[in-house]
CSV table of C-alpha atoms and ligand atoms in Angstrom, one decimal:
chain,number,residue,atom,x,y,z
A,1,MET,CA,175.8,81.4,118.2
A,2,LYS,CA,175.1,78.2,116.3
A,3,ALA,CA,172.9,75.4,117.6
A,4,LEU,CA,171.3,72.1,116.4
A,5,VAL,CA,167.6,72.7,116.6
A,6,TYR,CA,164.7,70.2,116.5
A,7,ASN,CA,162.0,71.4,114.1
A,8,GLY,CA,159.4,68.7,114.5
A,9,PRO,CA,159.6,65.0,113.6
A,10,GLY,CA,162.3,64.2,111.1
A,11,LYS,CA,163.5,67.8,110.9
A,12,LYS,CA,166.6,69.3,112.4
A,13,GLU,CA,168.7,72.3,111.4
A,14,TRP,CA,172.0,73.9,112.3
A,15,VAL,CA,171.0,77.5,112.8
A,16,GLU,CA,172.0,80.9,114.2
A,17,LYS,CA,170.4,81.4,117.6
A,18,ALA,CA,170.7,83.9,120.4
A,19,LYS,CA,173.5,83.1,122.9
A,20,PRO,CA,171.9,82.0,126.3
A,21,GLY,CA,172.1,84.3,129.2
A,22,ILE,CA,171.8,84.0,133.0
A,23,GLU,CA,168.0,83.7,133.9
A,24,LYS,CA,168.3,82.6,137.5
A,25,PRO,CA,171.1,83.3,140.0
A,26,THR,CA,171.9,79.6,140.2
A,27,ASP,CA,172.6,79.4,136.4
A,28,VAL,CA,175.9,78.8,134.8
A,29,ILE,CA,176.6,79.5,131.1
A,30,VAL,CA,179.1,77.1,129.6
A,31,ARG,CA,181.0,77.5,126.3
A,32,ILE,CA,180.9,74.0,124.8
A,33,THR,CA,184.2,72.5,123.8
A,34,LYS,CA,183.1,68.9,123.1
A,35,THR,CA,179.7,67.3,122.8
A,36,THR,CA,178.2,64.2,121.3
A,37,ILE,CA,175.0,62.7,120.0
A,38,CYS,CA,172.9,60.1,122.0
A,39,GLY,CA,170.5,57.5,120.8
A,40,THR,CA,167.9,59.5,122.7
A,41,ASP,CA,168.4,62.4,120.3
A,42,LEU,CA,167.5,60.1,117.4
A,43,HIS,CA,164.4,59.1,119.3
A,44,ILE,CA,163.5,62.8,119.7
A,45,LEU,CA,164.0,63.4,116.0
A,46,LYS,CA,161.7,60.5,115.2
A,47,GLY,CA,159.0,62.3,117.2
A,48,ASP,CA,159.0,59.7,120.0
A,49,VAL,CA,159.4,62.3,122.7
A,50,PRO,CA,156.5,64.8,122.3
A,51,ALA,CA,157.6,66.9,125.3
A,52,VAL,CA,160.4,68.2,123.0
A,53,THR,CA,158.9,71.1,121.1
A,54,PRO,CA,160.0,72.6,117.8
A,55,GLY,CA,162.8,75.1,118.2
A,56,ARG,CA,164.5,73.2,121.0
A,57,THR,CA,168.3,72.9,120.9
A,58,LEU,CA,169.2,69.2,121.3
A,59,GLY,CA,172.0,67.5,123.3
A,60,HIS,CA,172.5,66.5,127.0
A,61,GLU,CA,176.1,65.6,127.0
A,62,GLY,CA,179.3,67.5,126.9
A,63,VAL,CA,182.2,69.4,128.4
A,64,GLY,CA,183.1,73.0,128.2
A,65,VAL,CA,184.5,76.1,129.9
A,66,VAL,CA,182.5,78.3,132.3
A,67,GLU,CA,181.6,81.6,130.5
A,68,GLU,CA,179.4,83.3,133.1
A,69,VAL,CA,178.0,82.4,136.5
A,70,GLY,CA,174.8,83.7,138.3
A,71,THR,CA,175.2,85.5,141.6
A,72,ALA,CA,174.3,82.5,143.7
A,73,VAL,CA,176.8,80.1,142.2
A,74,ARG,CA,179.5,79.2,144.7
A,75,ASN,CA,181.5,76.3,143.2
A,76,PHE,CA,182.4,77.6,139.8
A,77,LYS,CA,183.9,80.7,138.2
A,78,LYS,CA,184.6,82.0,134.7
A,79,GLY,CA,187.3,79.9,133.0
A,80,ASP,CA,186.7,76.7,134.9
A,81,PRO,CA,186.7,73.6,132.7
A,82,VAL,CA,183.5,71.6,133.5
A,83,LEU,CA,181.7,68.3,132.8
A,84,ILE,CA,178.0,68.7,132.2
A,85,SER,CA,175.7,66.1,133.7
A,86,CYS,CA,172.8,65.0,131.5
A,87,VAL,CA,170.7,65.3,134.7
A,88,THR,CA,170.2,68.8,136.2
A,89,SER,CA,169.7,68.8,140.0
A,90,CYS,CA,169.2,71.5,142.7
A,91,GLY,CA,170.9,69.4,145.4
A,92,SER,CA,168.4,70.4,148.1
A,93,CYS,CA,164.9,69.2,147.3
A,94,PRO,CA,163.6,66.0,149.0
A,95,ASN,CA,164.6,63.8,146.0
A,96,CYS,CA,168.0,65.4,145.6
A,97,LYS,CA,168.6,64.8,149.3
A,98,LYS,CA,168.2,61.1,148.5
A,99,GLN,CA,170.6,61.5,145.5
A,100,LEU,CA,167.6,60.7,143.3
A,101,TYR,CA,168.7,63.5,141.0
A,102,ALA,CA,166.7,62.2,138.1
A,103,HIS,CA,163.6,63.3,140.0
A,104,CYS,CA,164.8,66.7,141.2
A,105,TYR,CA,161.8,68.9,141.8
A,106,ASP,CA,163.4,71.6,139.6
A,107,GLY,CA,165.6,69.5,137.3
A,108,GLY,CA,166.0,65.9,136.1
A,109,TRP,CA,166.6,65.2,132.5
A,110,ILE,CA,165.7,68.7,131.1
A,111,LEU,CA,168.8,69.6,128.9
A,112,GLY,CA,167.9,69.1,125.2
A,113,HIS,CA,164.5,68.0,126.3
A,114,LEU,CA,162.6,70.7,128.2
A,115,ILE,CA,165.2,73.4,127.9
A,116,ASP,CA,167.9,74.1,125.3
A,117,GLY,CA,170.8,71.6,125.3
A,118,THR,CA,174.4,71.1,124.6
A,119,GLN,CA,174.6,70.7,120.8
A,120,ALA,CA,175.4,74.4,120.5
A,121,GLU,CA,178.3,76.8,121.1
A,122,TYR,CA,176.9,77.8,124.5
A,123,VAL,CA,174.4,76.2,126.9
A,124,ARG,CA,172.7,77.5,130.1
A,125,VAL,CA,173.0,75.0,132.9
A,126,PRO,CA,170.5,75.5,135.7
A,127,HIS,CA,171.6,74.7,139.3
A,128,GLY,CA,175.2,74.8,138.0
A,129,ASP,CA,176.7,74.1,141.5
A,130,ASN,CA,175.2,70.6,141.6
A,131,SER,CA,174.9,69.8,137.9
A,132,LEU,CA,178.5,70.5,136.8
A,133,TYR,CA,181.7,68.9,137.8
A,134,LEU,CA,185.1,70.5,137.7
A,135,ILE,CA,187.4,68.7,135.3
A,136,PRO,CA,190.6,67.5,136.9
A,137,GLU,CA,193.8,68.8,135.2
A,138,GLY,CA,195.1,66.6,132.5
A,139,ALA,CA,191.9,64.6,132.1
A,140,ASP,CA,190.9,63.3,128.6
A,141,GLU,CA,188.0,65.4,127.4
A,142,GLU,CA,186.7,62.7,125.1
A,143,ALA,CA,186.5,60.2,127.9
A,144,LEU,CA,184.8,62.8,130.0
A,145,VAL,CA,182.0,63.3,127.5
A,146,MET,CA,181.1,59.6,128.1
A,147,LEU,CA,180.6,60.5,131.7
A,148,SER,CA,177.7,62.9,131.0
A,149,ASP,CA,175.2,60.1,130.4
A,150,ILE,CA,176.2,56.7,129.2
A,151,MET,CA,178.8,55.7,131.8
A,152,PRO,CA,176.6,56.7,134.8
A,153,THR,CA,173.6,55.1,133.1
A,154,GLY,CA,175.5,51.8,132.6
A,155,LEU,CA,176.9,51.8,136.1
A,156,GLU,CA,173.7,52.9,138.0
A,157,ILE,CA,170.8,51.3,136.1
A,158,GLY,CA,172.7,48.3,134.7
A,159,VAL,CA,175.4,47.3,137.2
A,160,GLN,CA,174.3,48.7,140.6
A,161,TYR,CA,170.6,48.1,140.2
A,162,GLY,CA,171.5,44.6,138.8
A,163,GLY,CA,173.7,44.0,141.8
A,164,VAL,CA,176.7,42.6,139.9
A,165,LYS,CA,179.0,40.7,142.3
A,166,PRO,CA,182.4,39.0,142.0
A,167,GLY,CA,182.2,35.8,140.0
A,168,ASP,CA,178.7,36.5,138.6
A,169,THR,CA,177.6,35.6,135.1
A,170,VAL,CA,176.2,38.7,133.5
A,171,ALA,CA,174.4,38.9,130.1
A,172,ILE,CA,174.0,42.3,128.5
A,173,VAL,CA,171.4,42.4,125.7
A,174,GLY,CA,172.3,45.3,123.4
A,175,SER,CA,175.8,46.3,122.6
A,176,GLY,CA,175.2,50.0,121.8
A,177,PRO,CA,177.0,52.8,123.7
A,178,VAL,CA,174.8,52.1,126.8
A,179,GLY,CA,175.4,48.3,126.7
A,180,MET,CA,179.1,48.9,126.3
A,181,ALA,CA,179.0,51.3,129.3
A,182,VAL,CA,177.4,48.4,131.3
A,183,LEU,CA,180.2,46.1,130.0
A,184,LEU,CA,183.0,48.5,131.1
A,185,THR,CA,181.5,49.4,134.5
A,186,ALA,CA,180.4,45.8,135.4
A,187,GLN,CA,184.1,44.9,135.4
A,188,PHE,CA,184.6,47.1,138.6
A,189,TYR,CA,182.9,44.2,140.4
A,190,LEU,CA,184.9,41.4,138.8
A,191,PRO,CA,182.1,39.2,137.3
A,192,GLY,CA,183.3,35.8,136.2
A,193,ARG,CA,181.6,35.9,132.8
A,194,ILE,CA,180.1,38.7,130.6
A,195,ILE,CA,178.0,37.6,127.7
A,196,MET,CA,177.2,40.4,125.1
A,197,ILE,CA,174.2,39.9,122.9
A,198,ASP,CA,173.5,41.9,119.7
A,199,MET,CA,172.8,41.4,116.0
A,200,ASP,CA,175.7,43.5,114.9
A,201,PRO,CA,178.9,41.4,114.6
A,202,ALA,CA,181.1,44.5,114.5
A,203,ARG,CA,179.8,45.6,117.9
A,204,LEU,CA,180.2,42.2,119.3
A,205,GLU,CA,183.8,42.1,118.1
A,206,MET,CA,184.4,45.5,119.8
A,207,ALA,CA,182.7,44.1,123.0
A,208,ARG,CA,185.3,41.4,123.1
A,209,THR,CA,188.1,43.9,123.1
A,210,PHE,CA,186.4,45.7,126.0
A,211,GLY,CA,186.2,42.6,128.2
A,212,ALA,CA,183.3,40.5,127.1
A,213,THR,CA,184.1,36.8,127.6
A,214,ASP,CA,181.3,35.5,125.3
A,215,THR,CA,179.2,36.9,122.5
A,216,VAL,CA,175.9,35.9,121.0
A,217,GLU,CA,174.9,37.1,117.5
A,218,VAL,CA,171.1,37.5,117.3
A,219,GLY,CA,169.8,36.4,113.9
A,220,LYS,CA,172.4,33.7,113.7
A,221,GLU,CA,171.7,32.2,117.1
A,222,ASP,CA,168.7,32.1,119.3
A,223,PRO,CA,169.9,34.2,122.3
A,224,VAL,CA,167.8,32.4,124.9
A,225,ALA,CA,168.7,28.9,123.8
A,226,ARG,CA,172.4,29.9,123.4
A,227,VAL,CA,172.7,31.5,126.9
A,228,MET,CA,170.9,28.6,128.6
A,229,GLU,CA,173.3,26.2,126.8
A,230,MET,CA,176.3,28.3,127.8
A,231,THR,CA,175.2,28.3,131.5
A,232,ASN,CA,174.3,24.6,131.7
A,233,GLY,CA,170.6,25.5,131.9
A,234,MET,CA,171.1,27.7,134.9
A,235,GLY,CA,170.8,31.1,133.3
A,236,VAL,CA,172.6,34.3,134.3
A,237,ASP,CA,172.9,36.0,137.7
A,238,VAL,CA,172.3,39.4,136.1
A,239,ALA,CA,170.5,40.0,132.8
A,240,VAL,CA,170.8,43.6,131.6
A,241,GLU,CA,168.3,44.9,129.0
A,242,ALA,CA,170.0,47.7,127.0
A,243,VAL,CA,167.9,48.1,123.9
A,244,GLY,CA,164.3,49.2,124.9
A,245,ILE,CA,162.0,46.8,123.0
A,246,PRO,CA,159.7,44.0,124.2
A,247,ALA,CA,161.8,41.3,122.5
A,248,THR,CA,165.0,42.1,124.4
A,249,PHE,CA,163.1,42.4,127.8
A,250,ASP,CA,161.7,39.0,127.0
A,251,VAL,CA,165.2,37.5,126.5
A,252,CYS,CA,166.2,38.9,129.9
A,253,GLN,CA,163.2,37.4,131.8
A,254,LYS,CA,163.9,34.0,130.1
A,255,ILE,CA,167.7,33.9,130.8
A,256,VAL,CA,167.7,35.1,134.4
A,257,ALA,CA,168.8,32.4,136.9
A,258,LYS,CA,166.9,31.6,140.1
A,259,GLY,CA,167.8,34.3,142.6
A,260,GLY,CA,169.0,36.6,139.8
A,261,ASN,CA,168.3,40.1,138.7
A,262,VAL,CA,166.9,41.6,135.6
A,263,ALA,CA,168.1,45.2,135.2
A,264,ASN,CA,166.2,47.1,132.6
A,265,VAL,CA,168.1,50.1,131.2
A,266,GLY,CA,166.4,50.5,127.9
A,267,VAL,CA,163.8,53.2,127.4
A,268,HIS,CA,160.5,51.5,126.3
A,269,GLY,CA,157.8,53.0,124.2
A,270,ALA,CA,155.5,50.0,124.3
A,271,PRO,CA,154.3,47.6,127.0
A,272,VAL,CA,156.2,44.3,127.6
A,273,GLU,CA,154.7,41.0,128.5
A,274,LEU,CA,155.8,40.2,132.0
A,275,HIS,CA,155.8,36.4,132.6
A,276,ILE,CA,155.1,36.6,136.3
A,277,GLU,CA,153.7,33.0,136.2
A,278,ASP,CA,157.2,31.8,135.5
A,279,LEU,CA,159.2,34.4,137.4
A,280,TRP,CA,157.4,34.4,140.8
A,281,ILE,CA,158.9,31.1,141.8
A,282,LYS,CA,162.4,32.0,140.7
A,283,ASN,CA,163.1,34.6,143.4
A,284,VAL,CA,164.1,37.2,140.9
A,285,ASN,CA,164.3,41.0,141.1
A,286,ILE,CA,163.4,43.3,138.3
A,287,SER,CA,164.7,46.9,138.4
A,288,MET,CA,164.5,49.9,136.1
A,289,GLY,CA,165.0,53.6,136.2
A,290,LEU,CA,166.3,56.9,134.8
A,291,VAL,CA,170.0,57.6,135.4
A,292,CYS,CA,170.6,59.9,138.4
A,293,THR,CA,174.3,60.6,137.7
A,294,ASN,CA,175.0,60.4,141.4
A,295,THR,CA,178.0,58.1,140.5
A,296,THR,CA,179.7,60.8,138.4
A,297,PRO,CA,182.2,61.7,141.2
A,298,MET,CA,183.1,58.0,141.6
A,299,LEU,CA,183.5,57.6,137.8
A,300,LEU,CA,185.7,60.7,137.7
A,301,LYS,CA,188.0,59.0,140.2
A,302,THR,CA,188.1,55.7,138.3
A,303,LEU,CA,188.9,57.6,135.1
A,304,ARG,CA,191.7,59.5,136.9
A,305,SER,CA,193.2,56.3,138.3
A,306,GLY,CA,193.0,54.6,134.9
A,307,LYS,CA,190.6,51.9,136.1
A,308,VAL,CA,188.3,52.5,133.1
A,309,ASP,CA,188.9,54.0,129.7
A,310,PRO,CA,185.6,55.1,128.2
A,311,ALA,CA,187.4,57.0,125.4
A,312,GLN,CA,187.6,53.6,123.6
A,313,LEU,CA,183.9,54.1,122.8
A,314,VAL,CA,184.7,57.1,120.5
A,315,THR,CA,184.8,55.9,116.9
A,316,HIS,CA,184.2,59.2,114.9
A,317,ARG,CA,185.2,62.8,115.3
A,318,PHE,CA,183.8,65.9,113.7
A,319,GLU,CA,183.9,69.7,114.0
A,320,LEU,CA,180.8,71.0,115.8
A,321,ASN,CA,180.1,72.9,112.6
A,322,ASP,CA,179.7,69.5,110.8
A,323,ILE,CA,177.1,68.2,113.2
A,324,MET,CA,174.6,67.5,110.4
A,325,LYS,CA,177.2,65.1,108.8
A,326,ALA,CA,177.8,63.6,112.3
A,327,TYR,CA,174.1,62.9,112.7
A,328,GLU,CA,174.1,61.1,109.3
A,329,VAL,CA,176.9,58.8,110.4
A,330,PHE,CA,175.5,58.2,113.9
A,331,SER,CA,172.0,57.4,112.4
A,332,ASN,CA,173.7,54.7,110.3
A,333,ALA,CA,175.7,53.3,113.1
A,334,ALA,CA,175.8,49.7,111.9
A,335,HIS,CA,176.8,50.6,108.4
A,336,GLU,CA,179.4,53.2,109.5
A,337,LYS,CA,180.7,51.1,112.4
A,338,ALA,CA,180.0,54.0,114.7
A,339,MET,CA,179.7,53.9,118.5
A,340,LYS,CA,180.1,57.4,119.9
A,341,VAL,CA,180.9,60.5,117.8
A,342,ILE,CA,182.7,63.5,119.3
A,343,LEU,CA,181.9,67.0,118.1
A,344,LYS,CA,184.7,69.5,118.8
A,345,ALA,CA,183.9,73.2,118.9
B,401,NAD,N1,167.6,54.4,131.8
B,401,NAD,C1,168.2,55.5,131.4
B,401,NAD,O1,168.4,56.4,132.2
B,401,NAD,C2,168.8,55.5,130.0
B,401,NAD,C3,169.8,56.5,129.7
B,401,NAD,C4,170.3,56.5,128.4
B,401,NAD,C5,169.9,55.6,127.5
B,401,NAD,N2,168.9,54.7,127.8
B,401,NAD,C6,168.4,53.7,126.8
B,401,NAD,O2,169.3,52.7,126.7
B,401,NAD,C7,169.0,52.0,125.5
B,401,NAD,C8,170.3,51.7,124.7
B,401,NAD,O3,170.9,52.9,124.3
B,401,NAD,P1,172.0,53.0,123.2
B,401,NAD,O4,172.4,54.4,123.0
B,401,NAD,O5,173.1,52.0,123.5
B,401,NAD,O6,171.1,52.5,122.0
B,401,NAD,P2,171.5,52.0,120.5
B,401,NAD,O7,170.3,52.0,119.7
B,401,NAD,O8,172.7,52.6,120.0
B,401,NAD,O9,172.0,50.4,120.8
B,401,NAD,C9,171.1,49.4,120.9
B,401,NAD,C10,171.7,48.1,120.4
B,401,NAD,O10,170.8,47.1,120.5
B,401,NAD,C11,170.9,46.2,119.4
B,401,NAD,N3,169.7,45.5,119.2
B,401,NAD,C12,168.6,45.9,118.7
B,401,NAD,N4,167.6,44.9,118.7
B,401,NAD,C13,168.2,43.9,119.3
B,401,NAD,C14,167.8,42.6,119.6
B,401,NAD,N5,166.5,42.1,119.3
B,401,NAD,N6,168.6,41.7,120.3
B,401,NAD,C15,169.8,42.2,120.6
B,401,NAD,N7,170.3,43.4,120.3
B,401,NAD,C16,169.5,44.2,119.7
B,401,NAD,C17,171.3,47.1,118.3
B,401,NAD,O11,172.0,46.4,117.3
B,401,NAD,C18,172.2,48.1,119.0
B,401,NAD,O12,173.6,47.7,119.0
B,401,NAD,C19,168.0,52.9,124.7
B,401,NAD,O13,166.7,52.4,124.9
B,401,NAD,C20,168.2,54.2,125.4
B,401,NAD,O14,167.1,55.0,125.2
B,401,NAD,C21,168.4,54.7,129.1
B,402,ZN,ZN1,171.7,60.3,126.3
B,403,ZN,ZN1,166.4,68.8,143.5
């Protein structure tokens, strides 16, 4: 089979590789029908995630069809259409019992990280019973690919941890796929105002079509001054950080209102300066974490009922065979006006 393999910093290749087989009785082998590329894959390719070793197949998102199941798998059979979660979980360890799937004793984010991932014709999914979801008949596969990672990330780490409530003023710093997923899922809770912040005017324009009430273009405007002005000096109830750099965390800690929440979603590679001397007296909460994907069943229901349409995030489509071209487009997202790319096998 073909697979997109990481060969060390800056190097990737679309190569012929052995098709994965069952290794443990709880494994499921899935034939990929659609997958995508995540910002995290770009981080890996830069060499920012040293746990990824050369030869590793990348990718942690996708949908497909069950090809083979291990002897202990009870919920799936050959031919079932499935959604693959970016987080693998056994469902029975102490952390899984708390739905803290990100910290499963025998799972977590391992696909395309510690084991071979989904940017291939086939993938082995450990603990298939708890890590896969049966695709409801008639569901839009492209929308479902957004449910592998970005939609649960936006909902759990941005919206739920941020405690978005009806009427709230929410600011989302970063309008990439994850920031957009926060924007889409925040609307489940009917916030009064959603301010999207980014330096890319095309992304901000897209955000308005997805429900942003206000936008702030970094570079043209100072995000802190602008948000404080927009909120009559009060700041925002929920400030979501969806970039992963010190500057954007700093914006969030400066625009959060008294009694508000800072929900950090971005993956940080460097320390940030926490202004506890200003924050302590403001009664604010700061949250952060790795997505657990425990909201996937809920998201599947909202998708089915038409309450959310994450397929809007798809801007480009390629054949899986053209994945090298897709990486080029996704790596130049601003220039290409790309949000999410779909790779179809
Ligand atoms: N916590 C989790 O479980 C989890 C899961 C998935 C992704 N993430 C992280 O979420 C973050 C966002 O992911 P993404 O795929 O949307 O990334 P992305 O790189 O596609 O988007 C980031 C956006 O931030 C904007 N930006 C950059 N600097 C900015 C600044 N100074 N002010 C305002 N906007 C700025 C960029 O223009 C871009 O639109 C990343 O750090 C990613 O690693 C976290
Ligand atoms: Zn991802
Ligand atoms: Zn577990």
